[in-house]
Amino acid sequence: MTKKILLALCAAAVLTGCDNGEKFTIEGTVSGAEDSVLYLYNRSMNGIVLLDSVQLDADGAFRFRQPAPQGGPELYVLSLYDQIVNLAIDSTETVTIQAQMPRMGENYSVSGSEACEQIRQLSLMHSRLQQQVFSIEENTSLMGQPMVDSLRTVLRQYKDSVSRRYIYSEPQSPQAYFAMLQMVYHKYWEPSLVFEMDDSLDGRAYRAVATCWKEYYPESERAQQFYNMVERQINNSRIAAARQQRFEQEQIVVSDIIDLSLPDIDGHERTLSELKGQVVLLDFHLFSTDESSARILKLRELYNRYHDRGLEIYQVGIDQDEHLWKQAVEQLPWVSVYDPSGTSCLRYNVQAVPEFFLIDRNSALQKRSSQIEDLDAELNRLL
């Protein structure tokens, strides 16, 4: 969940302020792009917002004028096909871009804004980093831990350089903010933030930028949003780490399972160990996802087939919205319990939901979902 929240914030920022008559200008030329349409976007909290567009003629000249942002800097994007130029506007400046297709995103110069020039440098550095990451992941001689170690090395080198040159030197700057929201893409797993909130060094960089933006731009919704996000995520990481350490120390185990005691829809505590004597499908579920309804339907079919033979489902809902959870589980026939903190996920090392485990009649943990090829066959064996 945290990862989704961060990926959403990274793709957006807060809406520009009201139009008070003051405007900024972005102008220049894009060579090699005759008859193409150049777009100007604002990266807002509601997503990427189209502001204006122009069809380029033979000389490739363009000029955009838009209301100046209020309260603090804003992020903008020039886009042509799959090529983009990232920009930051603070007030009423005029920014001039000279670009060449077909690789406008790398082949351009900028004048009139030091922040935009710094962002250009950051974008080029990030492009090289991305090439390194793909090269490592495509290297068949680097599998498993060697690949992970190589990725960590290049990412740490990149972050050390960016932190020194663009973040700690001017943490209140648009380029520092831009750097904190850069993404890295992978061949085999989901994209992630270059700077990780859970990393102690990266966390200091986040806090430095968030604190300075809040101080320098007290009227900026973007600054406030970023500050709140950083504080919330860092605190959550600390709490999760403390809980994990406590659970490891306690090692609360009952008959080969880690026991859970959570409230049901009526507020009654229901333990996992009370189901000893039955085959239990321990399920971790998030009802707010688009896939929830289809998955619940499959669980109903499974429950109807095997319940009379001794199958029980102990389903842990981890939604933040308790009202939504209660509505979703009100008519479910199995044991539904509520854990908005997600601490039960930590106990069972659940990295992503949905996830489930099979527990036999003696309360011995048998398998998790990734170890099961045929669920019906496994249930018939245990029942």
Coordinates of C-alpha atoms in Angstrom, one line a residue, residues 82-333:
D82 CA 7.3 9.8 -26.4
Q83 CA 9.8 12.5 -25.7
I84 CA 9.4 14.8 -22.7
V85 CA 11.2 17.8 -21.2
N86 CA 10.7 18.4 -17.5
L87 CA 10.5 22.0 -16.3
A88 CA 9.9 23.9 -13.1
I89 CA 8.4 27.4 -12.9
D90 CA 8.5 29.6 -9.8
S91 CA 7.0 32.8 -10.9
T92 CA 6.8 34.9 -14.1
E93 CA 10.1 33.8 -15.7
T94 CA 10.6 33.2 -19.4
V95 CA 12.2 29.9 -20.2
T96 CA 13.7 29.2 -23.6
I97 CA 14.1 25.7 -24.9
Q98 CA 16.1 24.7 -28.0
A99 CA 15.5 21.0 -28.8
Q100 CA 16.1 18.5 -31.6
M101 CA 14.0 15.5 -32.5
P102 CA 13.9 12.5 -32.6
R103 CA 15.4 12.5 -29.0
M104 CA 14.1 15.8 -27.7
G105 CA 14.3 14.6 -24.1
E106 CA 18.1 14.4 -24.2
N107 CA 19.0 16.8 -27.0
Y108 CA 17.9 20.2 -25.7
S109 CA 19.3 23.3 -24.1
V110 CA 17.6 25.6 -21.7
S111 CA 18.1 29.2 -20.7
G112 CA 16.3 31.7 -18.4
S113 CA 15.9 29.3 -15.4
E114 CA 18.7 27.8 -13.3
A115 CA 16.2 25.3 -11.9
C116 CA 15.2 24.1 -15.3
E117 CA 18.9 23.7 -16.2
Q118 CA 19.5 21.7 -13.1
I119 CA 16.5 19.5 -13.9
R120 CA 17.9 18.9 -17.4
Q121 CA 21.1 17.7 -15.8
L122 CA 19.2 15.4 -13.4
S123 CA 17.2 14.0 -16.3
L124 CA 20.3 13.1 -18.2
M125 CA 21.9 11.5 -15.1
H126 CA 18.7 9.5 -14.5
S127 CA 18.6 8.3 -18.1
R128 CA 22.1 6.9 -17.7
L129 CA 21.1 5.3 -14.4
Q130 CA 18.2 3.6 -16.1
Q131 CA 20.4 2.2 -18.8
Q132 CA 22.7 0.8 -16.1
V133 CA 19.8 -0.8 -14.3
F134 CA 18.5 -2.5 -17.5
S135 CA 22.0 -3.6 -18.4
I136 CA 22.4 -5.3 -15.1
E137 CA 19.0 -7.0 -15.2
E138 CA 19.7 -8.3 -18.7
N139 CA 23.0 -9.8 -17.7
T140 CA 22.4 -13.5 -17.4
S141 CA 25.7 -14.0 -15.5
L142 CA 24.2 -11.8 -12.7
M143 CA 21.4 -13.8 -11.2
G144 CA 20.0 -13.7 -7.7
Q145 CA 22.0 -11.9 -5.0
P146 CA 24.8 -10.7 -7.4
M147 CA 22.2 -8.9 -9.4
V148 CA 20.7 -7.3 -6.3
D149 CA 24.1 -6.3 -5.0
S150 CA 25.0 -4.7 -8.4
L151 CA 21.7 -2.8 -8.5
R152 CA 22.2 -1.5 -5.0
T153 CA 25.7 -0.3 -5.9
V154 CA 24.7 1.7 -8.9
L155 CA 21.7 3.2 -7.1
R156 CA 23.7 4.1 -4.1
Q157 CA 26.3 5.8 -6.3
Y158 CA 23.6 7.7 -8.1
K159 CA 21.9 8.8 -4.9
D160 CA 25.2 9.9 -3.3
S161 CA 26.0 12.1 -6.3
V162 CA 22.5 13.6 -6.6
S163 CA 22.2 14.2 -2.8
R164 CA 25.5 16.1 -2.8
R165 CA 25.0 18.1 -6.0
Y166 CA 21.3 18.8 -6.1
I167 CA 19.6 18.1 -2.8
Y168 CA 21.7 19.1 0.2
S169 CA 23.2 22.1 -1.6
E170 CA 19.7 23.7 -2.1
P171 CA 17.0 21.5 -0.4
Q172 CA 14.4 24.3 -0.9
S173 CA 14.9 24.2 -4.7
P174 CA 12.6 22.8 -7.4
Q175 CA 15.4 20.5 -8.6
A176 CA 15.8 19.0 -5.1
Y177 CA 12.0 18.2 -5.0
F178 CA 12.2 16.8 -8.5
A179 CA 15.1 14.5 -7.6
M180 CA 13.1 13.1 -4.7
L181 CA 10.3 11.9 -7.0
Q182 CA 12.4 10.2 -9.7
M183 CA 11.5 6.6 -10.5
V184 CA 13.6 3.6 -11.6
Y185 CA 12.0 1.0 -13.8
H186 CA 12.8 -2.7 -13.8
K187 CA 12.4 -5.6 -16.2
Y188 CA 11.1 -8.1 -13.7
W189 CA 9.3 -6.2 -11.0
E190 CA 7.4 -3.0 -10.4
P191 CA 8.9 0.5 -10.7
S192 CA 10.1 2.1 -7.5
L193 CA 11.3 5.4 -6.2
V194 CA 15.0 6.0 -6.6
F195 CA 15.2 7.4 -3.1
E196 CA 13.6 4.9 -0.7
M197 CA 11.6 6.2 2.3
D198 CA 12.6 3.2 4.4
D199 CA 16.3 3.8 3.8
S200 CA 17.9 5.8 6.6
L201 CA 20.1 7.9 4.3
D202 CA 17.3 8.5 1.9
G203 CA 15.0 9.4 4.7
R204 CA 17.3 12.3 5.7
A205 CA 17.1 13.6 2.2
Y206 CA 13.3 13.4 2.2
R207 CA 13.1 15.2 5.5
A208 CA 15.6 17.9 4.4
V209 CA 13.6 18.8 1.3
A210 CA 10.2 18.5 3.0
T211 CA 11.2 20.8 5.9
C212 CA 12.8 23.4 3.7
W213 CA 9.9 23.5 1.2
K214 CA 7.4 23.9 4.1
E215 CA 9.6 26.8 5.5
Y216 CA 10.3 28.6 2.2
Y217 CA 6.8 28.1 0.7
P218 CA 4.3 28.2 3.6
E219 CA 1.4 29.0 1.2
S220 CA 2.2 26.1 -1.1
E221 CA -0.2 23.1 -1.0
R222 CA 2.4 21.1 -2.7
A223 CA 4.9 21.8 0.1
Q224 CA 2.4 21.0 2.8
Q225 CA 1.4 17.8 1.0
F226 CA 5.0 16.6 0.6
Y227 CA 5.8 17.4 4.2
N228 CA 2.8 15.5 5.5
M229 CA 3.6 12.5 3.3
V230 CA 7.2 12.4 4.4
E231 CA 6.3 12.7 8.1
R232 CA 3.6 10.0 7.8
Q233 CA 5.7 7.5 5.9
I234 CA 8.8 7.9 8.0
N235 CA 6.7 7.5 11.2
N236 CA 4.9 4.4 9.8
S237 CA 8.3 2.9 8.9
R238 CA 9.5 3.4 12.4
I239 CA 6.4 1.9 13.9
A240 CA 6.5 -1.1 11.5
A241 CA 10.2 -1.8 12.3
A242 CA 9.5 -1.6 16.1
R243 CA 6.5 -4.0 15.7
Q244 CA 8.6 -6.4 13.6
Q245 CA 11.3 -6.4 16.2
R246 CA 8.8 -7.0 19.0
F247 CA 7.1 -9.9 17.2
E248 CA 10.4 -11.5 16.5
Q249 CA 11.3 -11.3 20.2
E250 CA 7.9 -12.6 21.4
Q251 CA 7.7 -15.4 18.9
I252 CA 4.1 -16.1 19.8
V253 CA 3.6 -19.6 18.4
V254 CA 0.8 -22.1 19.1
S255 CA 1.2 -25.6 17.6
D256 CA 3.4 -24.5 14.7
I257 CA 1.3 -21.5 13.8
I258 CA 1.8 -17.8 14.8
D259 CA -1.5 -17.1 16.6
L260 CA -3.7 -14.2 15.7
S261 CA -6.3 -12.5 17.9
L262 CA -8.4 -9.9 16.0
P263 CA -11.9 -8.4 16.3
D264 CA -14.8 -9.6 14.1
I265 CA -17.6 -7.4 12.8
D266 CA -19.3 -7.5 16.2
G267 CA -16.1 -6.6 18.0
H268 CA -15.5 -10.1 19.4
E269 CA -11.9 -11.3 19.5
R270 CA -11.4 -14.3 17.3
T271 CA -8.2 -16.3 17.5
L272 CA -6.7 -18.4 14.8
S273 CA -5.8 -21.2 17.3
E274 CA -9.5 -21.6 18.2
L275 CA -10.0 -23.3 14.8
K276 CA -7.8 -26.2 15.7
G277 CA -9.4 -29.4 14.4
Q278 CA -10.4 -27.9 11.1
V279 CA -8.4 -27.2 8.0
V280 CA -8.0 -23.5 7.8
L281 CA -7.4 -21.2 4.9
L282 CA -5.7 -18.2 6.4
D283 CA -6.4 -15.3 4.0
F284 CA -5.1 -11.7 3.9
H285 CA -7.4 -9.5 1.9
L286 CA -7.9 -5.9 0.8
F287 CA -11.5 -5.2 -0.1
S288 CA -10.9 -1.8 -1.6
T289 CA -9.2 -3.2 -4.7
D290 CA -10.9 -3.7 -8.1
E291 CA -10.1 -7.5 -8.0
S292 CA -11.7 -8.0 -4.6
S293 CA -15.2 -9.0 -5.7
A294 CA -14.0 -11.7 -8.2
R295 CA -11.7 -13.2 -5.5
I296 CA -14.4 -13.2 -2.9
L297 CA -16.6 -15.1 -5.3
K298 CA -14.0 -17.8 -5.8
L299 CA -13.5 -18.1 -2.1
R300 CA -17.3 -18.5 -1.7
E301 CA -17.2 -21.4 -4.2
L302 CA -14.3 -23.0 -2.4
Y303 CA -16.0 -22.6 1.0
N304 CA -19.3 -24.1 -0.3
R305 CA -17.5 -27.2 -1.7
Y306 CA -15.4 -28.0 1.4
H307 CA -16.9 -26.4 4.5
D308 CA -19.0 -29.5 5.3
R309 CA -15.8 -31.6 5.2
G310 CA -14.1 -29.4 7.7
L311 CA -12.7 -26.3 5.9
E312 CA -12.8 -22.9 7.6
I313 CA -11.6 -19.6 6.3
Y314 CA -10.0 -17.1 8.7
Q315 CA -9.9 -13.9 6.6
V316 CA -8.0 -10.8 7.8
G317 CA -9.2 -7.6 6.3
I318 CA -6.5 -4.8 6.2
D319 CA -8.5 -2.0 4.7
Q320 CA -8.1 1.4 6.3
D321 CA -11.8 2.2 5.9
E322 CA -13.6 0.2 8.6
H323 CA -17.1 1.1 7.2
L324 CA -16.1 -0.3 3.8
W325 CA -14.8 -3.5 5.5
K326 CA -17.9 -4.0 7.5
Q327 CA -20.2 -3.7 4.5
A328 CA -18.0 -6.1 2.5
V329 CA -17.9 -8.9 5.2
E330 CA -21.4 -8.5 6.6
Q331 CA -22.8 -11.5 4.5
L332 CA -19.7 -13.6 4.4
P333 CA -20.1 -17.1 6.0

